[in-house]
Amino acid sequence: MFRQDGTLRGVSRRLGTALSRASPEDLAQLQEGVARRFIHEGITFTVIGADEASEQIIPIDCVPRLLTADEWDHIDRGLRQRLTALNLFLRDIYHDGRSLRDGIVPPDLVLGCPQYRVEMRGLQVPNDIYVSVCGTDVVRTHAGFAVLEDNLRVPSGVSYMLACRVAMKQAFPRLYRAHNVREIARYPEQLYATLASLGSWAGTPRVAVLSPGRYNSAYYEHAFLAGEMGADLVEGRDLVVHDGIVYARTVTGLRRIDVIYRRVDDDFLDPVTFRSDSLLGVPGLFHAYRAGNVVIANAPGTGVADDKAVYAYVPDLIRYFLDEEPILANVETHLCRTREGLAYTLDNLERLVVKEVGGSGGYGMLVGPHSTAAERDRYAARLRSHPDNFISQPVLDLSRAMCFVEGNLEPRHVDVRPFVLRGRSDTWIAPGGLCRVALRRGGLVVNSSQGGGCKDLWVLRDGQVPD
């Protein structure tokens, strides 16, 4: 919202003027209105504590973040390029393995990754699209936009993005119209079109959203998307496989399912093929998938490409597969699996952010500047014990956006998770994203499970906002 010298960016001038004219009481009323909508809609997430999990309403901030059309175009082009390369990489590692033989990515890193599925070797994925739904975490520093993480398995948060938009349009109808904001409401429609495009059907394909159930942290989103798409919301027990065909149990009998938008991790998809103790999956589902009788999106085994150690090689993968320079930069990453990376990380723990390669949700990470000496000592012991399991990155000077916190307007660190859909013939990106906020003053972790919240992201059509 502000330049480094403290002056308003041009794109934020109108919003800044509106905020300066509003009294604290006016802003408090607006904040209460958008928060109340989240409460009434039951827009929740689950926080996993040491002893138990609790369900909470995700905090929403009433001040939108703004990006110009040019800024968004840069992000958009970078995300398309990145997902294209990642899909080619996934096809390669489950077929020819050229990128491994050519030394682009260490073979042991890929083949030893817990998310690599030997069951996918040689399997022909429809249209070679392994990742149809992607949520990429993008940050902004003084050096520009960069990708912090790729989320290629079951990325969540799109329902919060849509809910933020509805709440903000109601709270600021005139300001919203004046900014000429690009719309994101078509996401469910585009998601259905993307899923339906993945196979060859004689008629209209039947789509189901496979959820772990109501106790999952993202169940609200599963139910929301199924409802918006007109798809079946199912759990594993609702599906059955007969003669390699997947059916949903209904009150009128079995009904064939053509596409499964799964929100269940690979391990639990099918107890016959993956974890035998899974109660969430469908026995025989992978057999039906292998036979080409059902499409699963995203494909099993995509998680290897969003491993935080593999992430370090994505710029090289873009160059290798596309012969292009990356449009969006990576964040400097040190692999603790290497002797040099481990030594550097141990020597600089107080200045780095250290993450587990398969971690998510902000769990299991160390933010060096915010840690105690005892915490760093314990973390160092974990690093020495299992160095392959960790990467480290510098503490980023993340951009900040104005937020209404405890009755005052204060800057907070933010990132954004845009959602990318890859169908048979094209790629569609919602012109916006889930803008996550580290609500604690000085905080850097934006995950809702770690005290973060969300706000609406307004992508302007032309970047010109009249005063």
Short mmCIF file of N, CA and C in Angstrom, two decimals, residues 183-251:
data_model
loop_
_atom_site.label_atom_id
_atom_site.label_comp_id
_atom_site.label_asym_id
_atom_site.label_seq_id
_atom_site.Cartn_x
_atom_site.Cartn_y
_atom_site.Cartn_z
N GLU A 183 -13.25 -9.68 -11.46
CA GLU A 183 -14.11 -10.60 -10.72
C GLU A 183 -13.48 -12.00 -10.61
N ILE A 184 -13.79 -12.67 -9.51
CA ILE A 184 -13.28 -14.02 -9.27
C ILE A 184 -14.41 -15.03 -9.08
N ALA A 185 -15.65 -14.55 -9.18
CA ALA A 185 -16.80 -15.39 -8.82
C ALA A 185 -16.95 -16.61 -9.72
N ARG A 186 -16.27 -16.59 -10.89
CA ARG A 186 -16.44 -17.71 -11.82
C ARG A 186 -15.62 -18.93 -11.41
N TYR A 187 -14.90 -18.86 -10.33
CA TYR A 187 -14.00 -19.98 -10.00
C TYR A 187 -14.72 -21.34 -9.96
N PRO A 188 -15.82 -21.50 -9.23
CA PRO A 188 -16.47 -22.83 -9.21
C PRO A 188 -16.86 -23.30 -10.60
N GLU A 189 -17.37 -22.39 -11.42
CA GLU A 189 -17.73 -22.74 -12.80
C GLU A 189 -16.50 -23.20 -13.59
N GLN A 190 -15.41 -22.48 -13.42
CA GLN A 190 -14.18 -22.85 -14.13
C GLN A 190 -13.59 -24.15 -13.59
N LEU A 191 -13.74 -24.36 -12.30
CA LEU A 191 -13.24 -25.62 -11.72
C LEU A 191 -14.00 -26.80 -12.31
N TYR A 192 -15.31 -26.67 -12.40
CA TYR A 192 -16.10 -27.77 -12.99
C TYR A 192 -15.70 -27.98 -14.45
N ALA A 193 -15.56 -26.89 -15.21
CA ALA A 193 -15.19 -27.02 -16.62
C ALA A 193 -13.82 -27.68 -16.76
N THR A 194 -12.90 -27.33 -15.88
CA THR A 194 -11.56 -27.93 -15.91
C THR A 194 -11.63 -29.43 -15.64
N LEU A 195 -12.35 -29.80 -14.60
CA LEU A 195 -12.45 -31.22 -14.25
C LEU A 195 -13.15 -32.00 -15.36
N ALA A 196 -14.19 -31.42 -15.92
CA ALA A 196 -14.94 -32.11 -16.97
C ALA A 196 -14.14 -32.26 -18.25
N SER A 197 -13.13 -31.41 -18.42
CA SER A 197 -12.35 -31.45 -19.66
C SER A 197 -11.27 -32.54 -19.64
N LEU A 198 -11.06 -33.16 -18.50
CA LEU A 198 -9.92 -34.05 -18.35
C LEU A 198 -10.11 -35.41 -19.01
N GLY A 199 -11.34 -35.77 -19.32
CA GLY A 199 -11.58 -37.06 -19.95
C GLY A 199 -12.37 -36.93 -21.23
N SER A 200 -12.66 -38.06 -21.86
CA SER A 200 -13.50 -38.08 -23.07
C SER A 200 -14.81 -38.74 -22.71
N TRP A 201 -15.86 -37.98 -22.78
CA TRP A 201 -17.14 -38.47 -22.31
C TRP A 201 -18.17 -38.44 -23.44
N ALA A 202 -19.08 -39.41 -23.41
CA ALA A 202 -20.18 -39.42 -24.36
C ALA A 202 -21.21 -38.36 -23.99
N GLY A 203 -21.38 -38.13 -22.70
CA GLY A 203 -22.34 -37.14 -22.24
C GLY A 203 -21.69 -36.23 -21.22
N THR A 204 -22.51 -35.72 -20.32
CA THR A 204 -21.99 -34.87 -19.26
C THR A 204 -21.37 -35.72 -18.17
N PRO A 205 -20.10 -35.51 -17.85
CA PRO A 205 -19.47 -36.35 -16.82
C PRO A 205 -20.02 -36.06 -15.43
N ARG A 206 -20.03 -37.07 -14.62
CA ARG A 206 -20.46 -36.92 -13.22
C ARG A 206 -19.23 -36.68 -12.36
N VAL A 207 -19.22 -35.55 -11.65
CA VAL A 207 -18.07 -35.15 -10.85
C VAL A 207 -18.42 -35.32 -9.37
N ALA A 208 -17.46 -35.82 -8.61
CA ALA A 208 -17.64 -35.94 -7.16
C ALA A 208 -16.45 -35.30 -6.45
N VAL A 209 -16.73 -34.66 -5.33
CA VAL A 209 -15.67 -34.13 -4.46
C VAL A 209 -15.49 -35.14 -3.33
N LEU A 210 -14.32 -35.76 -3.29
CA LEU A 210 -14.05 -36.79 -2.27
C LEU A 210 -13.40 -36.12 -1.06
N SER A 211 -14.11 -36.15 0.05
CA SER A 211 -13.66 -35.47 1.28
C SER A 211 -13.35 -36.51 2.36
N PRO A 212 -12.39 -36.20 3.24
CA PRO A 212 -12.18 -37.08 4.40
C PRO A 212 -13.35 -37.04 5.38
N GLY A 213 -14.18 -36.02 5.28
CA GLY A 213 -15.34 -35.94 6.16
C GLY A 213 -15.37 -34.66 6.96
N ARG A 214 -16.39 -34.53 7.76
CA ARG A 214 -16.69 -33.27 8.43
C ARG A 214 -15.65 -32.86 9.46
N TYR A 215 -14.80 -33.80 9.89
CA TYR A 215 -13.78 -33.44 10.88
C TYR A 215 -12.50 -32.93 10.23
N ASN A 216 -12.45 -32.92 8.90
CA ASN A 216 -11.28 -32.38 8.22
C ASN A 216 -11.27 -30.86 8.31
N SER A 217 -10.06 -30.28 8.40
CA SER A 217 -9.94 -28.83 8.59
C SER A 217 -10.53 -28.03 7.45
N ALA A 218 -10.61 -28.63 6.25
CA ALA A 218 -11.11 -27.90 5.08
C ALA A 218 -12.49 -28.40 4.65
N TYR A 219 -13.23 -29.04 5.55
CA TYR A 219 -14.52 -29.61 5.15
C TYR A 219 -15.48 -28.53 4.65
N TYR A 220 -15.42 -27.35 5.27
CA TYR A 220 -16.29 -26.28 4.79
C TYR A 220 -16.07 -26.06 3.30
N GLU A 221 -14.80 -26.06 2.91
CA GLU A 221 -14.47 -25.81 1.50
C GLU A 221 -14.95 -26.95 0.60
N HIS A 222 -14.80 -28.18 1.06
CA HIS A 222 -15.24 -29.32 0.26
C HIS A 222 -16.75 -29.21 -0.03
N ALA A 223 -17.50 -28.93 1.03
CA ALA A 223 -18.95 -28.83 0.87
C ALA A 223 -19.32 -27.64 -0.01
N PHE A 224 -18.61 -26.53 0.19
CA PHE A 224 -18.90 -25.32 -0.59
C PHE A 224 -18.68 -25.56 -2.08
N LEU A 225 -17.53 -26.13 -2.43
CA LEU A 225 -17.21 -26.33 -3.84
C LEU A 225 -18.15 -27.35 -4.49
N ALA A 226 -18.45 -28.41 -3.77
CA ALA A 226 -19.39 -29.40 -4.32
C ALA A 226 -20.74 -28.74 -4.60
N GLY A 227 -21.20 -27.94 -3.66
CA GLY A 227 -22.48 -27.28 -3.85
C GLY A 227 -22.47 -26.31 -5.01
N GLU A 228 -21.41 -25.53 -5.12
CA GLU A 228 -21.33 -24.53 -6.19
C GLU A 228 -21.20 -25.18 -7.57
N MET A 229 -20.53 -26.36 -7.64
CA MET A 229 -20.34 -27.03 -8.92
C MET A 229 -21.51 -27.94 -9.29
N GLY A 230 -22.40 -28.21 -8.33
CA GLY A 230 -23.43 -29.19 -8.59
C GLY A 230 -22.87 -30.61 -8.61
N ALA A 231 -21.77 -30.81 -7.88
CA ALA A 231 -21.12 -32.12 -7.83
C ALA A 231 -21.58 -32.88 -6.58
N ASP A 232 -21.32 -34.17 -6.57
CA ASP A 232 -21.61 -34.97 -5.39
C ASP A 232 -20.53 -34.72 -4.34
N LEU A 233 -20.91 -34.52 -3.10
CA LEU A 233 -19.96 -34.48 -2.00
C LEU A 233 -19.96 -35.85 -1.35
N VAL A 234 -18.85 -36.54 -1.45
CA VAL A 234 -18.81 -37.93 -0.99
C VAL A 234 -17.64 -38.16 -0.05
N GLU A 235 -17.78 -39.17 0.77
CA GLU A 235 -16.67 -39.72 1.53
C GLU A 235 -16.38 -41.11 0.95
N GLY A 236 -15.30 -41.71 1.39
CA GLY A 236 -14.92 -43.00 0.84
C GLY A 236 -16.03 -44.04 0.95
N ARG A 237 -16.74 -44.02 2.06
CA ARG A 237 -17.80 -45.01 2.28
C ARG A 237 -18.98 -44.82 1.34
N ASP A 238 -19.06 -43.68 0.68
CA ASP A 238 -20.16 -43.42 -0.26
C ASP A 238 -19.88 -43.98 -1.65
N LEU A 239 -18.64 -44.41 -1.89
CA LEU A 239 -18.25 -44.89 -3.21
C LEU A 239 -17.95 -46.39 -3.15
N VAL A 240 -18.15 -47.03 -4.29
CA VAL A 240 -17.85 -48.46 -4.40
C VAL A 240 -17.34 -48.71 -5.81
N VAL A 241 -16.44 -49.69 -5.95
CA VAL A 241 -15.89 -50.04 -7.26
C VAL A 241 -16.37 -51.44 -7.64
N HIS A 242 -17.01 -51.51 -8.80
CA HIS A 242 -17.46 -52.81 -9.37
C HIS A 242 -16.88 -52.94 -10.76
N ASP A 243 -16.17 -54.05 -11.01
CA ASP A 243 -15.61 -54.31 -12.34
C ASP A 243 -14.82 -53.11 -12.87
N GLY A 244 -14.07 -52.48 -11.98
CA GLY A 244 -13.21 -51.38 -12.40
C GLY A 244 -13.94 -50.08 -12.66
N ILE A 245 -15.21 -49.98 -12.28
CA ILE A 245 -15.99 -48.75 -12.45
C ILE A 245 -16.34 -48.21 -11.07
N VAL A 246 -16.24 -46.88 -10.92
CA VAL A 246 -16.54 -46.25 -9.64
C VAL A 246 -17.99 -45.78 -9.64
N TYR A 247 -18.70 -46.13 -8.58
CA TYR A 247 -20.10 -45.72 -8.43
C TYR A 247 -20.30 -45.04 -7.08
N ALA A 248 -21.26 -44.12 -7.07
CA ALA A 248 -21.71 -43.53 -5.81
C ALA A 248 -22.98 -44.24 -5.38
N ARG A 249 -23.05 -44.53 -4.09
CA ARG A 249 -24.27 -45.12 -3.56
C ARG A 249 -25.31 -44.01 -3.37
N THR A 250 -26.47 -44.17 -3.95
CA THR A 250 -27.54 -43.18 -3.78
C THR A 250 -28.81 -43.91 -3.35
N VAL A 251 -29.82 -43.16 -2.98
CA VAL A 251 -31.07 -43.77 -2.53
C VAL A 251 -31.78 -44.48 -3.68
#
